[in-house]
XYZ file of C-alpha atoms in Angstrom:
759
model
C -20.043 -9.641 -18.971
C -19.408 -6.359 -20.919
C -16.680 -5.510 -23.266
C -13.031 -4.484 -21.555
C -13.236 -1.089 -20.158
C -9.153 -1.421 -19.833
C -6.941 -3.513 -21.870
C -2.998 -4.119 -21.920
C -1.026 -3.049 -24.939
C 2.377 -3.816 -24.687
C 3.605 -1.769 -21.169
C 0.490 0.419 -21.600
C -3.368 0.454 -20.631
C -5.908 1.417 -23.465
C -9.361 2.372 -23.525
C -12.172 1.458 -25.996
C -10.803 4.246 -28.064
C -7.379 3.122 -28.127
C -6.223 5.816 -25.975
C -3.653 5.340 -23.142
C -5.118 5.206 -19.675
C -3.261 6.475 -16.578
C -4.381 4.671 -13.547
C -4.486 6.948 -10.587
C -5.790 5.241 -7.699
C -6.299 4.358 -3.746
C -6.366 1.569 -1.579
C -10.094 1.019 -0.265
C -10.531 0.636 2.774
C -8.207 0.461 5.975
C -11.225 -1.251 8.159
C -11.301 -4.449 5.411
C -8.261 -5.736 7.613
C -10.446 -6.661 10.553
C -13.983 -7.960 11.267
C -17.086 -5.876 11.436
C -18.820 -8.468 13.629
C -17.390 -7.884 16.265
C -16.032 -4.705 15.411
C -12.353 -5.503 16.357
C -9.550 -2.842 15.710
C -6.339 -3.695 16.537
C -6.460 -1.913 19.796
C -9.410 -3.908 21.343
C -8.812 -7.062 23.132
C -12.048 -8.477 23.683
C -13.131 -11.209 21.800
C -9.885 -10.914 19.911
C -9.349 -14.759 20.053
C -12.572 -15.678 18.967
C -11.883 -16.062 15.247
C -14.386 -18.151 13.995
C -17.740 -16.590 14.609
C -17.120 -13.342 13.057
C -18.433 -11.701 10.067
C -16.715 -8.839 7.522
C -20.359 -7.919 6.219
C -20.186 -3.953 6.310
C -16.284 -4.192 5.258
C -14.977 -1.868 3.757
C -18.338 0.337 4.437
C -22.305 -0.055 4.429
C -24.076 -0.243 0.858
C -25.868 2.887 2.119
C -22.601 4.583 2.723
C -20.740 3.228 -0.716
C -22.258 6.121 -2.754
C -20.523 8.504 -0.464
C -17.331 7.155 -0.181
C -17.032 6.183 -4.131
C -18.409 9.465 -4.992
C -16.004 11.325 -2.740
C -12.964 9.573 -4.254
C -13.973 10.170 -7.932
C -14.230 13.915 -7.113
C -10.607 13.905 -6.056
C -9.790 12.361 -9.423
C -9.316 8.860 -8.642
C -10.218 6.413 -11.434
C -8.568 3.194 -9.903
C -9.153 0.896 -6.652
C -7.343 -1.141 -4.975
C -9.991 -3.243 -3.193
C -8.675 -5.090 -0.263
C -10.047 -8.170 0.840
C -8.633 -10.980 3.477
C -8.563 -14.676 3.288
C -9.943 -14.532 6.777
C -13.035 -12.610 5.425
C -13.511 -15.636 3.154
C -12.814 -18.653 5.396
C -12.973 -17.793 8.651
C -15.191 -20.133 10.337
C -13.008 -23.192 9.303
C -11.293 -25.070 6.194
C -13.183 -25.015 3.369
C -16.403 -22.992 5.132
C -16.900 -19.650 3.045
C -18.598 -16.772 3.987
C -21.283 -16.625 1.228
C -22.946 -13.652 3.022
C -20.043 -11.797 2.562
C -19.198 -12.570 -0.788
C -22.884 -11.701 -1.809
C -22.204 -8.296 0.205
C -19.038 -7.527 -1.635
C -20.164 -8.171 -4.918
C -23.314 -5.343 -4.437
C -20.594 -3.139 -3.071
C -18.395 -3.481 -6.366
C -21.667 -2.820 -8.386
C -22.099 0.551 -6.542
C -18.658 1.172 -7.492
C -19.170 0.107 -11.316
C -21.729 3.294 -11.409
C -18.674 5.551 -10.651
C -16.847 4.175 -13.663
C -13.866 2.900 -11.298
C -11.021 0.413 -12.424
C -10.944 -2.328 -9.663
C -8.123 -5.223 -8.849
C -8.991 -7.394 -6.216
C -6.187 -7.433 -3.174
C -5.768 -10.776 -1.189
C -4.219 -8.519 1.430
C -1.965 -9.866 4.228
C 0.336 -8.517 6.620
C 2.705 -10.570 8.804
C 0.326 -13.487 8.109
C -2.536 -12.703 10.487
C -4.395 -10.642 13.025
C -3.462 -12.980 15.713
C 0.035 -12.770 14.665
C -0.230 -8.791 14.761
C -1.294 -7.890 11.416
C -4.106 -9.107 9.160
C -4.941 -11.772 6.220
C -4.983 -15.633 6.978
C -7.780 -17.035 9.310
C -7.110 -18.004 12.790
C -7.252 -21.648 12.267
C -4.473 -21.614 9.959
C -2.207 -20.905 12.794
C -3.555 -23.951 14.813
C -3.206 -26.125 11.635
C 0.797 -25.085 12.073
C 0.682 -26.419 15.642
C 1.204 -22.649 16.925
C -0.863 -21.649 20.010
C -1.983 -17.959 19.615
C -2.556 -17.134 23.479
C 1.169 -17.563 24.265
C 2.559 -15.254 21.378
C 2.461 -12.513 23.984
C 4.882 -13.871 26.471
C 7.051 -15.702 24.075
C 7.107 -12.845 21.957
C 6.649 -14.914 19.072
C 4.684 -12.182 17.608
C 4.071 -8.581 19.012
C 0.252 -7.872 18.855
C -1.635 -4.548 19.809
C -4.715 -6.311 20.509
C -2.723 -8.208 23.626
C -0.028 -5.448 24.562
C -0.528 -4.315 28.332
C -1.358 -0.644 26.939
C -2.470 -0.539 23.216
C -1.941 3.244 23.152
C 1.684 2.821 23.999
C 2.286 0.171 21.251
C 5.715 1.134 19.755
C 5.002 2.684 16.423
C 6.150 0.521 13.203
C 7.073 -2.327 15.407
C 4.433 -4.833 13.920
C 6.377 -5.097 11.005
C 9.131 -6.686 13.165
C 7.085 -9.348 13.298
C 8.196 -10.665 9.981
C 11.392 -11.541 11.535
C 9.914 -13.212 14.561
C 8.654 -16.896 15.317
C 5.463 -17.093 13.867
C 5.819 -15.411 10.524
C 9.306 -16.826 10.026
C 7.419 -20.380 10.741
C 4.116 -19.682 8.621
C 5.581 -18.264 5.630
C 8.568 -21.273 5.389
C 5.730 -23.792 5.642
C 3.346 -21.757 3.220
C 5.995 -21.800 0.414
C 8.455 -24.787 1.177
C 6.898 -27.046 3.635
C 7.465 -29.856 1.444
C 11.169 -29.233 1.682
C 11.714 -28.042 5.317
C 9.087 -29.499 7.463
C 8.046 -32.976 5.833
C 6.694 -34.535 8.850
C 4.081 -31.748 8.844
C 1.274 -33.676 7.510
C -2.330 -32.639 7.797
C -5.226 -34.795 6.264
C -2.706 -36.838 4.175
C -0.962 -33.671 2.597
C 2.033 -31.507 3.705
C 1.166 -28.320 5.317
C 2.351 -26.493 2.273
C -0.136 -27.883 0.312
C -2.942 -27.766 2.966
C -2.006 -24.069 3.463
C -1.683 -22.651 -0.196
C -4.420 -25.097 -1.489
C -6.861 -23.449 1.097
C -6.080 -19.960 0.164
C -5.749 -20.563 -3.512
C -9.229 -22.092 -3.393
C -10.370 -19.464 -1.320
C -9.766 -16.888 -3.792
C -10.909 -18.839 -6.650
C -14.534 -19.440 -5.073
C -14.473 -15.725 -4.572
C -13.505 -15.079 -8.224
C -16.285 -17.699 -9.070
C -18.929 -15.843 -7.397
C -17.793 -12.612 -9.151
C -17.747 -13.985 -12.395
C -21.026 -15.616 -11.985
C -22.492 -12.334 -11.101
C -22.311 -11.543 -15.132
C -22.112 -7.823 -14.620
C -18.756 -7.033 -13.149
C -15.821 -8.352 -14.938
C -14.409 -6.113 -17.364
C -17.032 -3.794 -16.695
C -15.445 -2.573 -13.095
C -13.247 -5.530 -11.988
C -10.104 -5.530 -14.289
C -7.895 -8.225 -12.680
C -6.771 -9.851 -9.547
C -3.382 -9.227 -7.560
C -1.328 -11.594 -5.955
C -0.675 -12.394 -2.187
C 0.189 -8.923 -0.593
C 3.837 -8.323 0.379
C 4.913 -11.935 0.172
C 7.984 -12.562 2.878
C 10.579 -15.448 2.740
C 10.134 -16.727 6.168
C 13.369 -18.392 6.701
C 14.005 -19.880 3.502
C 17.576 -18.876 2.267
C 18.841 -17.348 5.828
C 22.284 -18.604 5.764
C 22.979 -18.810 9.691
C 19.893 -18.910 11.865
C 22.268 -18.140 15.009
C 23.035 -14.345 14.076
C 20.465 -11.687 12.535
C 20.843 -11.799 8.948
C 22.809 -9.061 7.132
C 19.948 -8.123 4.655
C 17.526 -7.754 7.633
C 16.986 -3.668 6.933
C 14.524 -3.339 10.099
C 15.407 -3.947 13.572
C 13.061 -2.313 16.398
C 12.649 -3.082 19.866
C 13.907 -6.937 20.806
C 15.817 -8.189 17.909
C 16.110 -11.954 18.234
C 18.037 -14.033 15.644
C 16.046 -16.566 14.292
C 17.801 -19.250 16.843
C 16.841 -17.033 19.680
C 12.986 -16.811 18.554
C 12.928 -20.451 18.053
C 14.194 -20.640 21.901
C 11.901 -18.356 23.483
C 8.959 -19.736 21.230
C 9.953 -23.029 23.495
C 9.858 -21.474 26.750
C 13.618 -20.693 27.086
C 14.959 -17.212 28.198
C 17.312 -15.337 25.979
C 19.169 -12.163 26.261
C 18.435 -10.337 23.060
C 19.463 -7.018 21.710
C 17.296 -4.136 21.657
C 17.041 -1.759 18.989
C 15.271 1.944 18.178
C 14.777 3.537 14.590
C 15.280 7.732 14.704
C 16.872 10.166 12.835
C 20.212 8.619 12.331
C 18.377 5.226 10.985
C 18.445 2.089 13.132
C 20.241 1.743 16.330
C 21.339 -0.544 18.979
C 19.930 0.500 22.400
C 21.234 -2.453 24.538
C 20.058 -5.910 25.633
C 16.847 -7.277 27.438
C 15.989 -10.539 28.854
C 13.089 -12.213 27.012
C 11.636 -14.657 29.531
C 8.859 -16.992 28.944
C 9.030 -18.648 32.125
C 8.435 -21.841 30.596
C 5.581 -20.776 28.041
C 5.490 -22.246 24.599
C 4.179 -21.125 21.806
C 3.444 -24.253 20.274
C 0.306 -26.094 20.921
C 0.214 -28.185 23.910
C -0.329 -31.980 23.968
C -4.030 -31.416 25.296
C -5.013 -29.310 22.726
C -8.477 -30.818 20.751
C -6.827 -31.360 17.434
C -10.359 -32.199 16.172
C -12.172 -29.065 16.258
C -11.434 -28.314 12.626
C -11.912 -31.663 11.227
C -8.631 -32.464 10.163
C -6.084 -35.025 11.026
C -2.520 -34.427 12.114
C -0.058 -37.413 11.298
C 1.243 -39.219 14.203
C 4.779 -38.370 13.563
C 3.984 -34.796 13.964
C 3.526 -34.359 17.480
C 1.795 -31.745 19.571
C 3.541 -29.840 22.496
C 6.908 -29.852 20.701
C 8.875 -27.157 18.456
C 8.084 -28.314 14.739
C 11.742 -26.977 13.940
C 13.396 -29.319 16.937
C 11.287 -32.429 15.223
C 13.258 -31.742 12.264
C 16.796 -31.939 13.860
C 17.422 -28.266 13.642
C 18.007 -28.068 17.541
C 18.226 -30.190 20.261
C 15.631 -29.559 23.142
C 17.247 -31.313 25.897
C 20.735 -29.400 25.636
C 19.080 -26.254 23.883
C 22.287 -26.843 21.193
C 21.847 -25.510 17.463
C 22.417 -28.679 15.444
C 21.761 -26.992 11.893
C 22.531 -23.198 11.720
C 22.341 -23.703 7.721
C 19.033 -25.762 7.747
C 17.243 -23.041 5.550
C 20.228 -22.076 3.548
C 19.871 -24.508 1.044
C 17.531 -27.079 -0.312
C 17.668 -30.151 1.948
C 17.048 -32.799 -0.904
C 19.564 -31.530 -3.393
C 21.924 -28.919 -1.398
C 21.168 -26.307 -3.958
C 22.117 -22.640 -1.989
C 19.316 -20.526 -1.559
C 18.889 -16.731 -1.043
C 16.285 -14.038 -1.785
C 16.593 -14.160 -5.442
C 16.365 -17.903 -5.595
C 13.180 -17.850 -3.371
C 11.413 -15.394 -5.607
C 11.992 -17.485 -9.001
C 11.266 -20.517 -7.642
C 9.212 -20.940 -4.339
C 7.535 -17.602 -4.917
C 6.655 -18.136 -8.643
C 5.590 -21.975 -8.231
C 2.659 -20.356 -5.983
C 2.192 -17.403 -8.252
C 1.610 -20.076 -11.269
C -0.764 -21.865 -9.098
C -2.888 -19.028 -7.976
C -2.883 -17.176 -11.312
C -4.084 -20.575 -12.974
C -6.730 -21.050 -10.543
C -8.240 -17.386 -11.175
C -8.004 -17.911 -15.120
C -10.057 -21.200 -14.786
C -12.750 -19.009 -13.724
C -11.989 -16.111 -15.870
C -9.424 -16.873 -18.712
C -9.208 -12.642 -19.712
C -8.423 -11.989 -16.108
C -5.453 -9.300 -16.000
C -3.002 -10.687 -13.277
C -1.022 -8.248 -10.838
C 2.309 -9.880 -9.961
C 3.490 -8.767 -6.698
C 6.997 -10.404 -5.970
C 8.720 -9.671 -2.437
C 8.862 -6.276 -1.616
C 12.052 -4.108 -2.308
C 14.208 -7.445 -3.611
C 14.942 -8.088 -7.289
C 12.048 -9.126 -9.535
C 11.573 -12.559 -10.817
C 13.259 -12.816 -14.003
C 10.411 -13.692 -16.395
C 11.624 -11.758 -19.740
C 11.127 -13.950 -22.634
C 10.170 -17.088 -20.620
C 6.653 -18.969 -20.525
C 5.699 -16.405 -17.825
C 6.144 -13.601 -19.863
C 2.231 -13.242 -19.807
C 0.950 -10.416 -21.882
C -2.030 -9.676 -19.515
C -0.083 -9.079 -16.653
C 1.181 -6.099 -14.470
C 3.931 -5.828 -12.286
C 2.969 -4.696 -8.744
C 5.063 -2.822 -6.676
C 5.305 -1.218 -3.149
C 7.503 1.718 -2.090
C 7.809 3.659 1.147
C 10.252 6.370 1.652
C 11.126 4.589 5.125
C 13.042 7.103 6.923
C 9.691 9.267 6.870
C 7.209 6.228 7.500
C 9.582 5.096 10.375
C 10.437 7.805 12.285
C 6.804 10.136 11.401
C 8.939 12.758 10.555
C 9.572 14.781 7.107
C 13.134 15.277 6.872
C 13.708 18.080 5.022
C 17.532 17.943 5.149
C 18.638 14.486 4.149
C 17.230 11.337 2.770
C 18.625 7.822 1.843
C 18.899 6.440 -1.464
C 17.723 2.969 0.026
C 17.034 1.195 -3.497
C 20.517 2.214 -4.184
C 21.957 0.960 -1.165
C 20.216 -2.645 -1.664
C 21.076 -2.851 -5.154
C 24.880 -2.078 -4.318
C 25.165 1.242 -6.107
C 27.519 2.558 -3.620
C 30.924 1.985 -1.886
C 29.587 2.926 1.277
C 26.166 3.669 2.781
C 27.354 7.183 3.432
C 27.072 7.985 -0.174
C 23.789 7.506 -0.385
C 22.488 10.421 1.863
C 21.213 13.049 -0.369
C 21.106 16.374 1.250
C 18.161 19.333 0.516
C 14.990 19.239 -0.363
C 15.401 18.996 -4.286
C 17.862 16.421 -3.998
C 15.504 14.100 -1.811
C 12.842 14.745 -3.923
C 15.033 13.598 -7.083
C 16.057 10.969 -4.853
C 12.788 9.343 -4.418
C 11.991 9.869 -7.986
C 14.896 8.237 -9.085
C 14.439 4.990 -6.833
C 10.961 4.789 -8.426
C 12.383 5.142 -12.041
C 15.068 2.800 -10.864
C 12.359 0.226 -9.831
C 10.577 0.582 -13.353
C 13.670 0.206 -15.503
C 14.124 -2.949 -13.336
C 10.782 -4.408 -13.992
C 11.268 -3.886 -17.569
C 14.624 -5.557 -17.729
C 13.345 -8.580 -15.575
C 9.645 -8.983 -15.810
C 9.368 -7.726 -19.753
C 7.244 -5.462 -21.404
C 4.636 -4.965 -19.053
C 2.925 -2.102 -17.322
C 4.191 -1.431 -13.557
C 1.800 0.117 -11.131
C 3.081 1.246 -7.660
C 0.126 -0.315 -5.580
C 1.201 0.925 -2.257
C 3.126 4.047 -1.460
C 2.035 6.841 1.097
C 2.706 8.843 4.205
C 2.044 8.861 7.661
C -0.083 11.727 8.730
C 0.776 11.656 12.700
C 4.083 12.924 12.463
C 6.314 14.831 14.830
C 4.329 13.662 17.738
C 0.891 14.743 16.047
C 1.534 18.135 15.637
C -0.477 19.104 12.750
C -3.359 17.924 14.863
C -2.726 20.299 17.176
C -1.829 23.137 15.167
C -3.756 22.576 12.129
C 0.030 23.124 10.319
C 0.030 20.305 7.879
C 3.189 21.815 6.084
C 5.369 18.702 6.441
C 2.626 16.386 5.139
C 2.175 18.364 2.204
C 6.040 18.643 1.402
C 6.144 14.608 1.724
C 2.943 13.719 0.068
C 4.206 16.489 -2.628
C 7.573 14.761 -2.713
C 5.719 11.160 -3.178
C 3.586 12.350 -5.857
C 6.660 14.313 -7.795
C 8.328 10.567 -7.673
C 5.775 9.015 -9.180
C 5.074 11.445 -11.818
C 8.678 11.014 -12.656
C 9.004 7.414 -12.659
C 7.522 6.583 -15.868
C 5.284 3.973 -13.987
C 1.533 3.382 -15.570
C 0.264 4.258 -12.274
C -0.677 4.071 -8.587
C -2.865 3.112 -6.109
C -1.903 5.363 -3.000
C -1.937 4.086 0.650
C -4.541 4.300 1.823
C -8.221 5.522 2.146
C -9.775 4.630 5.566
C -13.368 5.623 6.421
C -13.215 5.584 10.086
C -9.955 7.323 10.631
C -9.398 9.718 13.537
C -6.790 11.741 15.224
C -6.686 9.542 18.280
C -6.451 5.828 16.527
C -5.500 6.848 12.922
C -6.375 4.009 10.803
C -7.158 2.249 13.760
C -4.801 -0.710 12.885
C -1.440 -0.957 14.648
C -0.886 2.712 15.223
C -0.517 3.249 11.630
C -2.069 7.036 10.435
C -1.823 6.818 6.607
C -5.265 7.695 5.484
C -5.942 10.598 3.241
C -9.098 11.257 4.515
C -10.298 11.552 8.662
C -13.198 12.168 10.449
C -11.159 14.814 12.245
C -10.346 17.087 9.312
C -12.219 18.869 6.981
C -12.363 18.185 3.235
C -10.283 20.417 0.734
C -13.000 23.404 -0.158
C -13.550 23.875 -3.981
C -11.409 26.672 -5.629
C -14.477 27.933 -7.011
C -15.923 28.725 -3.673
C -12.433 30.318 -2.586
C -12.558 32.452 -5.420
C -15.895 33.806 -4.949
C -15.004 34.440 -1.280
C -12.132 36.171 -2.434
C -13.531 38.055 -4.914
C -16.481 39.126 -2.551
C -13.835 40.897 -0.012
C -11.954 42.211 -2.949
C -14.943 44.222 -4.076
C -15.404 45.892 -0.784
C -11.413 46.483 -0.446
C -10.260 49.465 -2.613
C -6.745 48.555 -2.472
C -7.619 45.246 -4.327
C -8.302 44.271 -7.809
C -12.035 43.917 -8.389
C -13.793 41.244 -10.459
C -15.734 42.708 -13.279
C -19.078 41.908 -14.137
C -18.109 40.085 -17.121
C -15.990 37.898 -15.040
C -18.661 37.075 -12.606
C -20.823 35.898 -15.621
C -18.303 33.841 -17.240
C -18.382 31.749 -13.615
C -20.774 28.838 -14.834
C -19.396 28.887 -18.306
C -17.025 26.345 -19.827
C -13.359 27.824 -20.486
C -11.702 27.580 -23.816
C -9.942 29.710 -26.496
C -13.281 31.501 -27.453
C -13.703 33.056 -24.026
C -10.348 32.818 -22.613
C -9.453 36.572 -22.629
C -12.355 37.822 -20.406
C -12.136 34.721 -18.123
C -8.321 35.872 -17.121
C -8.916 39.354 -15.837
C -7.364 40.060 -12.608
C -8.534 38.509 -9.296
C -7.252 38.489 -5.901
C -6.021 35.471 -4.280
C -5.016 35.391 -0.635
C -4.225 33.328 1.966
C -6.572 34.871 4.075
C -9.282 31.754 4.455
C -6.291 29.269 4.933
C -4.407 31.378 7.536
C -7.827 31.846 9.851
C -8.413 28.163 9.632
C -5.237 27.615 10.671
C -5.450 30.086 13.488
C -8.663 27.615 14.492
C -6.390 24.450 14.304
C -7.977 23.131 11.195
C -6.085 21.719 8.295
C -6.833 19.874 5.269
C -5.087 16.702 5.737
C -2.293 17.568 3.076
C -5.052 17.470 0.352
C -3.625 20.317 -1.424
C -0.520 17.720 -2.522
C -2.316 14.736 -3.333
C -5.438 16.372 -4.880
C -3.511 17.133 -8.029
C -3.825 17.367 -11.939
C -3.321 13.855 -14.008
C -3.623 12.541 -17.408
C -6.830 10.676 -17.902
C -6.854 9.403 -21.440
C -4.190 10.364 -23.686
C -4.641 10.261 -27.542
C -1.105 9.026 -28.200
C 1.844 7.995 -25.888
C 2.626 9.768 -22.860
C 6.092 10.738 -22.686
C 6.035 13.091 -19.497
C 3.657 14.972 -16.918
C 4.166 16.573 -13.993
C 2.679 18.940 -11.424
C 4.756 21.891 -9.861
C 2.710 22.521 -6.872
C 4.356 25.430 -5.519
C 4.014 27.253 -8.785
C 0.676 25.481 -9.295
C 1.831 24.460 -12.749
C 0.982 21.151 -14.584
C 2.701 20.019 -17.606
C 2.630 17.225 -19.835
C 4.162 15.920 -23.338
C 2.928 13.022 -25.480
C 3.732 11.962 -28.878
C -0.032 12.162 -30.451
C -1.639 9.394 -32.720
C -4.197 10.243 -35.348
C -7.777 10.134 -34.576
C -10.752 12.458 -33.361
C -10.522 11.407 -29.773
C -9.247 14.135 -27.081
C -6.604 13.826 -24.638
C -8.498 14.127 -21.098
C -6.764 15.679 -18.134
C -8.015 15.701 -14.590
C -8.119 19.245 -13.224
C -8.830 19.639 -9.494
C -10.729 22.848 -9.307
C -9.078 23.775 -5.885
C -5.795 24.316 -8.145
C -7.712 25.114 -11.191
C -10.678 27.036 -10.832
C -12.238 27.533 -14.466
C -11.777 31.423 -14.424
C -8.359 31.646 -13.058
C -6.611 28.823 -15.311
C -4.100 29.752 -17.923
C -3.713 26.980 -20.752
C -1.199 26.852 -23.422
C -0.844 24.344 -26.010
C 1.853 23.524 -28.805
C -1.257 23.234 -30.953
C -4.828 22.305 -31.263
C -7.943 23.295 -29.469
C -9.178 22.570 -25.647
C -12.049 22.921 -23.164
C -12.452 22.927 -19.650
C -15.792 21.272 -18.590
C -17.190 18.756 -16.275
C -17.795 14.914 -16.722
C -20.660 13.754 -14.732
C -20.376 10.536 -13.591
C -23.521 9.253 -11.310
C -24.012 12.836 -10.401
C -20.135 13.893 -9.657
C -18.951 16.506 -11.232
C -15.374 16.089 -12.420
C -13.573 18.995 -13.698
C -11.454 17.991 -16.729
C -9.587 19.922 -19.839
C -10.289 18.243 -23.188
C -7.739 18.744 -25.713
C -7.850 17.598 -29.660
C -4.689 18.323 -31.062
C -2.962 16.821 -34.675
C -0.483 14.061 -34.870
C 3.165 14.554 -33.476
C 5.150 15.801 -30.730
C 2.632 17.922 -28.402
C 2.450 19.784 -24.997
C 0.558 21.378 -22.813
C 0.873 23.840 -19.608
C -1.544 24.736 -17.448
C -1.384 27.330 -14.851
C -3.622 27.622 -11.659
C -3.806 29.549 -8.604
C -0.722 29.569 -6.388
C -1.249 29.343 -2.649
C 1.110 29.062 0.155
C 1.072 25.417 1.303
C 3.058 25.635 4.271
C 6.730 27.010 5.550
C 9.010 24.718 3.311
C 11.934 26.187 4.601
C 12.231 24.946 8.497
C 15.021 22.465 9.200
C 14.590 20.777 12.662
C 17.381 20.705 15.202
C 17.379 16.818 15.022
C 18.139 17.222 11.267
C 20.756 19.813 12.014
C 22.560 17.340 14.323
C 22.577 14.336 12.157
C 23.909 16.709 9.101
C 27.050 17.722 11.485
C 27.611 13.977 12.501
C 27.431 13.312 8.671
C 30.140 15.890 7.996
C 32.065 14.432 10.643
C 31.875 10.853 9.221
C 30.083 9.572 12.409
C 26.312 9.096 10.555
C 25.008 5.625 10.114
C 22.186 4.495 7.926
C 19.208 1.965 7.972
């Protein structure tokens, strides 16, 4: 095991030269959510329920292709990867049966990543529990262990699953996430976190279902970590740590009254059952449920709909062969009956709710429960067990603690859990853009402010105008950073998921090549990240097989920065050469001098700056022509942006003004001869056309070569104290940023009349 390439010092990351590291990362890769053999994206129904004899070998990509993908991401300036894997990939064949072939394959992928000098942390990913319940993560056998029947989820609406939808192409956008508040997820997460308290009859192999599920999840991750440890050349050198379970959800824990939709349930889409209605339809009863849609006005009720399972139950029948996976269920836990009925929550003979507040308090003590208490008790109990299991293999592992999304983090500051080798992992999405798949340039909502009770009324949370929207996104991220320091303690914080949908406005960009909305949204998100004072991010997402028809090949999502159907951003150097070529034949355009073209392959620094900055003709003709051909660069102008890499001192500010193509950065410099290094994408900053101003010191623009990948960087040697740098590149019009849709104007008019509603 090599020396750490990254270490935590207080709330910052440091390299072996004691420079501050900024993590600029990406999630890799979207295909890791579903098997390779058979290849089952979420729109493919064939062999969907055959979950044992599968393989994830080849995810996220083949060994032959790994160099291509890692080189591409390194070229785009990413230095960090959140490596997605699922519990299912390790333990799909049955409890305790680990897929050593997949683990060996993954180790080889990580070894290739090491060539490109990435910082990688491992992400045990889940969405709405499992593929069988409409997401990703847990093996199929976990649902059978809990007494559930995945083949009955469709008719009972216990989960909405694209693979079993009548027409997968018409699967409603983002409806998959409502599965968190449907029967399967509510049950599985309640059992996972608190089965001992709320389902004491659920005994399997002599232990409660809570211990059974958590024990297998933790043991599988520990086994994987052990194999990486035994490889001997990955820890510290490429793998820097392990994240806890992705996007944990409380299930029913702390729900005060299961006969109504919880007041803190922010998302309602499609049918929206109360928890008790979900329990009833899960047992074959018909219920009339409200239906909701999500538009420019936020969620709004559209009517009511009868959900009639026609007697079919989401629970396993008594005829199920309960010996298939080698477990033994306690006789008091009866198949063919709702588990919650067996615990006295409701009476199946009368369909009467008996204990509407069953999940509102701890049954043994009567202690009231809410999301805050859940996070500080049930979640933290699991996190400690997971942390200790990983560190029993690798004591020096950095741990990324990911509490429930958008909730107040656990109060760890000054406690025994105030671990100096811990990172706070946070997710944030601009919900209005994500759910409507539309970049609204006119208004947005301070969702974090609403959730934290900042406003007397939600209408005050509306921010009008693109500048206000950008500032609002930044302020929300900054608030989350400050909240982290207040509750979690003095630790680094990373936004391990943030991103935008690319299929905005009914895939308008794919038809026209006009990615201006995506550019604006992506730029606003990065503006927010840069102003948040967080220590870095891993953007969601990189998917190798993304395409215009099926997006990320998972639940209709389309958030990948890369697509097979879009070209990559061209080199700024090539654009400059083409522009120069045209200008030489145009007597009305400034011509490149011979001295300039001779500088083209040299390093640019103070000694040759004057010659390098002679007038050049930069036009939008190339981009305009590409736009006419319906070709766009998938908003790469916005995410392929400059960033600090190593800072010799303390970074106090950095930001990129895309409109003016100007990067600024300030720091308090430390003593030493190591340079501060800044990644400069050559699209925005071709060497011969970049203007650099520094408060003091010397600088040069050159290329770092990492496994044959050339990465343009600026290195700056500066004295101690407060220092500033400004780098000006080539301004190019990314799109018309002034258009406002009719829908947005309608909404603003309604707000002015006081008639608007918010999510």
